[in-house]
XYZ file of C-alpha atoms in Angstrom:
460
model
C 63.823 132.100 126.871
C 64.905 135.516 125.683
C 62.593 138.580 124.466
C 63.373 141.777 123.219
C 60.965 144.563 122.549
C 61.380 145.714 119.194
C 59.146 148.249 119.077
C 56.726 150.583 121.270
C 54.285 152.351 119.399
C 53.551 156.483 119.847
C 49.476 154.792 119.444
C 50.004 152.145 122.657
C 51.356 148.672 122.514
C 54.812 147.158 121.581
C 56.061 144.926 119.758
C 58.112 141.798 120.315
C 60.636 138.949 119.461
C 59.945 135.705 121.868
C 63.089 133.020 120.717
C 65.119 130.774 122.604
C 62.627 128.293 123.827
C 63.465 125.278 125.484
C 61.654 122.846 122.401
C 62.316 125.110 119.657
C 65.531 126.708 119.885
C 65.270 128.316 116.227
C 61.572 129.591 116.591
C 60.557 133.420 116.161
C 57.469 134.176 117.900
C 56.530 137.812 117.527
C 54.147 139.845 120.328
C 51.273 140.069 120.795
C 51.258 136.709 120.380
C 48.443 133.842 121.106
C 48.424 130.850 122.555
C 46.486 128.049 121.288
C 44.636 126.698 124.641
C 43.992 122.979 125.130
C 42.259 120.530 127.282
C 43.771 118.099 128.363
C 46.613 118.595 125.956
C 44.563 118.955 122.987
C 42.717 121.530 121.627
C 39.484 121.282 121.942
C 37.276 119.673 119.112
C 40.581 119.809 116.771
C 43.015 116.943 116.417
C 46.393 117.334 115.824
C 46.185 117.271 111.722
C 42.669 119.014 111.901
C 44.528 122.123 113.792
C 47.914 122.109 111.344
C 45.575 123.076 108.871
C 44.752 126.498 111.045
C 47.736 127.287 112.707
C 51.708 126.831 112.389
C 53.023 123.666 113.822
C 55.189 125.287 116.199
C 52.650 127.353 117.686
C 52.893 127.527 121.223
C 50.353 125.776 123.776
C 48.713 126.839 127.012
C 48.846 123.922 129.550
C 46.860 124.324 132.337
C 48.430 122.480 135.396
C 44.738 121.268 136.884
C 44.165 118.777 133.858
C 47.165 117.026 134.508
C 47.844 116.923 138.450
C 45.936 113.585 138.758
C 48.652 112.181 136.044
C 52.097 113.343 137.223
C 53.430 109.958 137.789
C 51.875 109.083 134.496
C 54.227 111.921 133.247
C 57.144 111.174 135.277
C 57.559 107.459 133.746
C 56.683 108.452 130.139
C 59.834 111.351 130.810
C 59.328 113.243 127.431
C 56.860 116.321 128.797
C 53.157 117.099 127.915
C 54.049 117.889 124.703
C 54.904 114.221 123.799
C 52.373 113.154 125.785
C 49.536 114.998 124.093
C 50.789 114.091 120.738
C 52.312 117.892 119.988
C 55.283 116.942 119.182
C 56.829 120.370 117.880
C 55.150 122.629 119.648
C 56.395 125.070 123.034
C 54.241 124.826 126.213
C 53.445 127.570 128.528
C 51.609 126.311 131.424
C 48.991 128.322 134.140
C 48.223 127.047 137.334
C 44.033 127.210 136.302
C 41.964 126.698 133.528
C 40.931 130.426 132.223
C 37.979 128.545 130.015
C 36.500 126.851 133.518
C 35.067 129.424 136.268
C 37.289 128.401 139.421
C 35.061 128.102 142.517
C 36.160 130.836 145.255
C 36.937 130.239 148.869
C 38.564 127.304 148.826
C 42.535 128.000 148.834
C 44.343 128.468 152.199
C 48.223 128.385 153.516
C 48.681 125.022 152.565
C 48.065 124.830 149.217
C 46.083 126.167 146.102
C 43.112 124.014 145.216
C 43.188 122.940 141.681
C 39.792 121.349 140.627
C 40.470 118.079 138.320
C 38.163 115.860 136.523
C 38.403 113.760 139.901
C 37.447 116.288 142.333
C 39.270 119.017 144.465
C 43.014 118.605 145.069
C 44.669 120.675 147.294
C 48.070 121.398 145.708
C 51.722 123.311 147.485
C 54.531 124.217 146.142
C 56.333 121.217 146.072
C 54.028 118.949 144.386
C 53.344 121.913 141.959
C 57.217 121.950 140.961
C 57.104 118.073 140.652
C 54.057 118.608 138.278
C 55.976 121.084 135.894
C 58.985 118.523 136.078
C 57.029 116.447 134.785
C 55.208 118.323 131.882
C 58.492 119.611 131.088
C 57.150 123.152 129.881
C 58.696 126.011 128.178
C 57.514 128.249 130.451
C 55.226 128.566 132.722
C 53.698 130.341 135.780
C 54.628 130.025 140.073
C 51.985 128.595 141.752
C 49.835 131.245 142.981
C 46.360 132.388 145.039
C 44.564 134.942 142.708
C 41.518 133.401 144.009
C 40.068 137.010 144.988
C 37.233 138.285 143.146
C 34.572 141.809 142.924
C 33.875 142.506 146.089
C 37.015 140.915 147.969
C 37.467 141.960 151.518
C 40.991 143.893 152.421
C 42.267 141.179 154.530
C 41.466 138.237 151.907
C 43.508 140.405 149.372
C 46.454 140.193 152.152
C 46.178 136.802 152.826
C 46.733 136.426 148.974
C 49.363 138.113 148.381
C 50.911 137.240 151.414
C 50.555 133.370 150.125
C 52.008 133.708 146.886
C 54.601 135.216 148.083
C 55.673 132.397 149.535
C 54.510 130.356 147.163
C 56.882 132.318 144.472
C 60.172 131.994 146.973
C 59.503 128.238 146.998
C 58.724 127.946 143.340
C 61.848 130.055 142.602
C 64.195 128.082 145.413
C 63.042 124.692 143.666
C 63.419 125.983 140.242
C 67.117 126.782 140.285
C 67.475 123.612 142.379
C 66.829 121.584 139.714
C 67.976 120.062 136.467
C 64.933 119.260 134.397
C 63.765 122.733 134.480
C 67.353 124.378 133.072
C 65.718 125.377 130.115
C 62.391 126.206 131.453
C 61.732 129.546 131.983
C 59.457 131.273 135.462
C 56.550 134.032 135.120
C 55.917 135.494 138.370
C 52.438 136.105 138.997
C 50.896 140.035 139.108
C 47.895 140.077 141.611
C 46.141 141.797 144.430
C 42.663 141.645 143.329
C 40.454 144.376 142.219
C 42.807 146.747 144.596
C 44.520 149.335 142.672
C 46.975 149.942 145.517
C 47.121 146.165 146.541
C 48.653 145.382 142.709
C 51.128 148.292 143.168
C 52.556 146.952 146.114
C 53.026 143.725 144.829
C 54.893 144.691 141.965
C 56.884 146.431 143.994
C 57.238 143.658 146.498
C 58.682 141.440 143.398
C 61.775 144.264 142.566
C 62.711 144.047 146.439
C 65.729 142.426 147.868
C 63.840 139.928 148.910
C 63.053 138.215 145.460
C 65.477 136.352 143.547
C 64.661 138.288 140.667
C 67.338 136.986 138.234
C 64.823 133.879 137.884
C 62.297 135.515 137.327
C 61.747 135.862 132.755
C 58.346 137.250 132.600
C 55.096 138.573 134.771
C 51.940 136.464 134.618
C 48.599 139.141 135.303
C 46.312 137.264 137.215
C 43.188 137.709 139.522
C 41.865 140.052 137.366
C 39.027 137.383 137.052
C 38.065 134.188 138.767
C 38.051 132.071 134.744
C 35.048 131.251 133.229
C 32.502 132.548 130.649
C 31.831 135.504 132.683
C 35.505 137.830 131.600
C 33.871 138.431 128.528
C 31.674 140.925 129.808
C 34.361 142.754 131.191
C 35.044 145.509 129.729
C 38.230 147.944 128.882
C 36.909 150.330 131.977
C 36.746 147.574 133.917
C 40.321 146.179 133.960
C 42.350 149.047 132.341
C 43.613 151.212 135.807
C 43.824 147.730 137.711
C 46.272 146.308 135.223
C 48.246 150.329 135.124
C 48.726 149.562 138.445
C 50.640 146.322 137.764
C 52.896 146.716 135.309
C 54.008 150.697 137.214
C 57.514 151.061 138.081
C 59.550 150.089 139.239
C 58.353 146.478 137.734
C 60.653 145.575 134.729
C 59.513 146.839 131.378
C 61.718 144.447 129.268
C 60.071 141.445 130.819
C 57.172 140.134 128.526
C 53.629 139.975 129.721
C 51.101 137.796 129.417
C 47.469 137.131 130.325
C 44.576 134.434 130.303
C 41.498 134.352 129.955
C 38.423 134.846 127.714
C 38.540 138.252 127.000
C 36.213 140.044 124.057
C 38.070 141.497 121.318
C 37.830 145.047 122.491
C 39.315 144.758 125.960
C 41.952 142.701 124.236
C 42.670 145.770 122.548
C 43.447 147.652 125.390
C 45.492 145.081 127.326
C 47.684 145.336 124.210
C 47.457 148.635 123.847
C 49.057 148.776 127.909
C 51.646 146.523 126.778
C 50.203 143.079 127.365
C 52.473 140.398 125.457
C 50.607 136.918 125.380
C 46.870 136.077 125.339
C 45.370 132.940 124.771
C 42.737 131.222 122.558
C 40.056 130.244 125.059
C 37.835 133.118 123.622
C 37.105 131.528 119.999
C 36.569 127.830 122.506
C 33.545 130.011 124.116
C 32.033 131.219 120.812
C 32.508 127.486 119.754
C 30.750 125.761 122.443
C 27.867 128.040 121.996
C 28.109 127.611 118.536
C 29.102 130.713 116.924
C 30.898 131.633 114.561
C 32.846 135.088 114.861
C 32.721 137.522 112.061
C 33.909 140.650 113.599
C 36.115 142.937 111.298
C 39.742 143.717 111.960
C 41.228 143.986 108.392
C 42.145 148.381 108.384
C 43.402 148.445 104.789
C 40.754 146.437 103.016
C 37.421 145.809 103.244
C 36.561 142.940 105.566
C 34.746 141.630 102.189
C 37.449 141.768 99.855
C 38.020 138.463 97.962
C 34.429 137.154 98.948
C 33.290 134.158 96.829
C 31.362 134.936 93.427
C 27.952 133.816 92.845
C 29.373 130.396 90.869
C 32.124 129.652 93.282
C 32.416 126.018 94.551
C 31.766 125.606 98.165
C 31.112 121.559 99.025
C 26.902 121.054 100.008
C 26.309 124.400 98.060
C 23.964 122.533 95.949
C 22.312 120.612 98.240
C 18.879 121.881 98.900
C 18.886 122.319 102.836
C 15.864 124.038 103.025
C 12.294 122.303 103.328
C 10.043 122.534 100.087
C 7.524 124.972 101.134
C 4.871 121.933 100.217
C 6.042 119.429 102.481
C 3.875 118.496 105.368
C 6.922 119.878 107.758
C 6.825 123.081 106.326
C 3.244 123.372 106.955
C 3.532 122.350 110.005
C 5.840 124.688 111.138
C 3.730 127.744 109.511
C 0.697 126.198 112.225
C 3.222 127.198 115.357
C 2.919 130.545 116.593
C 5.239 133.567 115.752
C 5.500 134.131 119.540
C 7.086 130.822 120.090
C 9.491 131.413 117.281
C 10.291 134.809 118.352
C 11.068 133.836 121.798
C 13.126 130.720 120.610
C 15.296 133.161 118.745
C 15.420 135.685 121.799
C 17.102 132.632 124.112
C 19.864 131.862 121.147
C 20.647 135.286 120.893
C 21.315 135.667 124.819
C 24.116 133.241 124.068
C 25.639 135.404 121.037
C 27.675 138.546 121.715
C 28.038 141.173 119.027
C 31.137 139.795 117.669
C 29.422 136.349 116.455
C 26.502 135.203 114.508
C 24.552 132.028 115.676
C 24.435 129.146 113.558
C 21.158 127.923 115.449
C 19.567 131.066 113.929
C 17.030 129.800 111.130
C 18.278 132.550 109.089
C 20.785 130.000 107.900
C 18.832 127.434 106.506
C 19.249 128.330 103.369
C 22.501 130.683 103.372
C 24.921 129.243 100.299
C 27.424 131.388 101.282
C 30.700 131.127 103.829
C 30.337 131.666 107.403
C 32.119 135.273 106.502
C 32.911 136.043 102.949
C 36.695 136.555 102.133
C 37.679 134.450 105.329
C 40.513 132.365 104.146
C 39.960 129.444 106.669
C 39.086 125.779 105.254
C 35.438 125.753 106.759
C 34.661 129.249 104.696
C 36.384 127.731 101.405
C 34.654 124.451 101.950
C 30.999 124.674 103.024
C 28.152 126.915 103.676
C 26.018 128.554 106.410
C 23.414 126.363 105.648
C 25.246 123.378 105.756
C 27.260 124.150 109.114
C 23.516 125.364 110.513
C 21.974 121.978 109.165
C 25.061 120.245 111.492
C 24.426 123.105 114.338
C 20.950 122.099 114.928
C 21.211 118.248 114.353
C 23.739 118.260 116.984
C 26.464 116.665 114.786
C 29.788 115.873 115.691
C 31.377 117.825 112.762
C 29.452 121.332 113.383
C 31.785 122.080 116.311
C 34.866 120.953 114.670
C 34.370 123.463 111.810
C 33.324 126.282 113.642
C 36.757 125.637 116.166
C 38.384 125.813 113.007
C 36.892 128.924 111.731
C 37.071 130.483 114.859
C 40.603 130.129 115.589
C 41.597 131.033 112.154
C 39.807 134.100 112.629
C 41.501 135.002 116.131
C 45.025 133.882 114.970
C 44.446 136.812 111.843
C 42.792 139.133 114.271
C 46.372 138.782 116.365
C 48.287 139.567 113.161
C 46.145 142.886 112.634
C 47.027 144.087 115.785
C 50.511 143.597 115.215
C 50.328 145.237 111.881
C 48.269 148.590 113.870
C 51.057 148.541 116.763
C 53.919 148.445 113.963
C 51.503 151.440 112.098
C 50.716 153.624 115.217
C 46.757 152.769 114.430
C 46.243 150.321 117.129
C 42.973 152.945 117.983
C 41.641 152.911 114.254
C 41.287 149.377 114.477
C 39.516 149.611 117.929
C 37.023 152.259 116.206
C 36.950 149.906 113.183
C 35.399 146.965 115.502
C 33.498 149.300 117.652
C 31.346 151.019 114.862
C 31.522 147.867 112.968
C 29.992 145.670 115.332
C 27.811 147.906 117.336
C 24.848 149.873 116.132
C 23.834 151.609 118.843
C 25.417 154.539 119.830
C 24.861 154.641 123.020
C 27.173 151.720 122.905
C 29.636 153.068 121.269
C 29.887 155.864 123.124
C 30.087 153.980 126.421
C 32.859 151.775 125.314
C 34.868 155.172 123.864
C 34.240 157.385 126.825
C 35.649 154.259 128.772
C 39.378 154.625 127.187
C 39.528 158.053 127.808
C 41.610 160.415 125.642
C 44.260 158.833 123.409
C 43.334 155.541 124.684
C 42.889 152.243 122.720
């Protein structure tokens, strides 16, 4: 793997060439980059035609290790990597040690081993059955085996005990990896941790330049135990994680080393990971909207409206002429006029708990009888193709097909929303498009002004 920074922006952020990858040797992959995330080696909802049609073929995958440490002997006969195996045939790996779209339970790692939690239970995993796994799964890159199990609230000494394990854990992983043949072409991210500690993550980093570390095996930095996984990063917010992941990536840590990060973070704190100089981010964000089923419509687009190009009053969109909504005579519609507006009202309140501001809920009855795209001038095959009313209609009837097109919208809009930052780093306006989604998407400003005030000055 090789990466070059090609440019650093006067605004925050850089920009970046990944090449040289172990499976595609003449692939360009420019940072800030995405990752399209999978379970068990497929994205979720999308087969492997269904997600050509939204992203390249070569776009790279995140792996995690937990959905396939049941199946490494599996892996180790079939001898073509998880790639093959899964069917991606074309496409780099990166694989993490957990799954950033499953909350990992806490407490449970100790000097032994990392617990990884499988569809069979708990497994207790160490270094050397972790380097047999990515053997196995034969990955591009992918991360040391680490114990960023420490969440809020972590006590000093758990924080040691962490670091002071993967530590160990890295030595072994990096001893192992030059040891052997398979992973030649594979490259190692060394993991960036200590918790919520400011001074904890400092250390480390500088822990990782000392004699100590082999650090000529060592391609890129992994940030990790910023979070413990799970639905719950996407409240976090830029205050939240901004001086914890300053204190990471300090000096004397390599600059020229890319950078990468999982987990499900909202659009606006992925703005300021990549406005400190976070390289790679994965896709599980877009899975959480989908699962909930939303659909996002948040604007990034700074030099046209988000609008532009929306669909005229006679365009064709498939089911736009089918009437969805009930006849206002039928004995349902009356019906549903007889239930009180309390009940309704509080059914909407519970769906919207499970939006965020970024989204709009396709088990809203506002829907029904929407003939227009999920967001007008999206260029995705589920806005060309069909209608809010039609993708509600599947929403609510709990059909198969609803969560396949809103996966598909979804990712097509986070995989543009990637290519907007890119175009702001290369501009210098990486904050105007943080104050286009922030005033776009929020109409309170109170919000807005906590969210601004939490950058601070000349901060994305």
């Amino acid at each position: 793997m090789k990466f070059a920074i090609e440019y650093i922006s006067k605004g925050g952020g850089r920009i970046g060439r990944l090449t040289g990858l172990q499976s595609q040797p003449g692939a360009v992959h420019e940072t800030p980059m995405v990752l399209v995330s999978t379970v068990g080696g497929s994205a979720p909802h999308l087969t492997q035609d269904v997600l050509h049609l939204v992203v390249d073929k070569d776009a790279p995958l995140h792996v995690p290790a937990q959905h396939f440490c049941d199946h490494v002997q599996v892996l180790q006969n079939y001898k073509k990597g998880v790639a093959h195996f899964s069917a991606l045939q074309g496409h780099s790996v990166c694989v993490s040690v957990q799954d950033a779209a499953k909350a990992t339970p806490q407490g449970y790692n100790h000097k032994k081993g990392v617990s990884l939690w499988t569809y069979g239970g708990r497994q207790i995993i160490t270094a050397d059955k972790y380097m047999d796994l990515m053997e196995a799964m034969q990955p591009d890159w992918y991360e040391a085996l680490n114990d960023a199990d420490p969440g809020i609230g972590s006590s000093k000494k758990r924080i040691l005990n962490s670091t002071t394990s993967s530590m160990e854990y890295l030595k072994q992983c990096i001893t192992l990896h030059k040891a052997s043949q398979k992973l030649k072409g594979s490259a190692l991210f060394a993991p960036l941790l200590g918790g919520r500690s400011e001074k904890a993550r400092n250390g480390w980093s500088k822990s990782l330049m000392s004699t100590t570390v082999d650090k000529s095996a060592i391609s890129g930095y992994t940030i990790v135990g910023l979070h413990t996984n799970g639905p719950e990063v996407e409240d976090l917010q830029p205050v939240n994680v901004s001086n914890i992941v300053k204190a990471s990536l300090q000096e004397p840590l390599a600059a020229e080393l890319p950078r990468q990060t999982a987990g499900m973070w909202n659009p606006l704190t992925v703005l300021q990971l990549a406005h400190l100089g976070v390289d790679i981010f994965d896709s599980t964000f877009p899975f959480l909207v989908t699962e909930r089923r939303g659909a996002l419509t948040f604007p990034f687009r700074l030099n046209r409206r988000q609008n532009d190009g929306a669909y005229s009053k006679g365009s064709c969109l498939e089911h736009q002429n089918k009437k969805l909504k009930v006849s206002e005579d039928s004995p349902k519609a009356k019906a549903e006029e007889e239930v009180p507006r309390q009940d309704n009202k509080i059914r909407e309140s519970e769906d919207e708990e499970l939006s965020s501001p970024y989204e709009i809920n396709m088990k809203n009855k506002s829907n029904v009888s929407l003939m227009k795209p999920l967001l007008e001038g999206c260029e995705c095959y589920t806005c060309k193709n069909f209608t809010r009313a039609y993708v509600h209609h599947l929403t609510i009837a709990n059909e198969l097909l609803a969560p396949v097109l809103l996966m598909m919208h979804n990712l097509h809009h986070w995989m543009d929303f990637f290519s907007s930052i890119r175009e702001a780093i290369k501009t210098d306006r990486l904050e105007d498009l943080q104050t286009l989604i922030t005033t776009s998407v929020f109409e309170s400003n109170e919000v807005q002004s906590l969210i601004l005030d939490s950058h601070g000055t000349n901060c994305v």
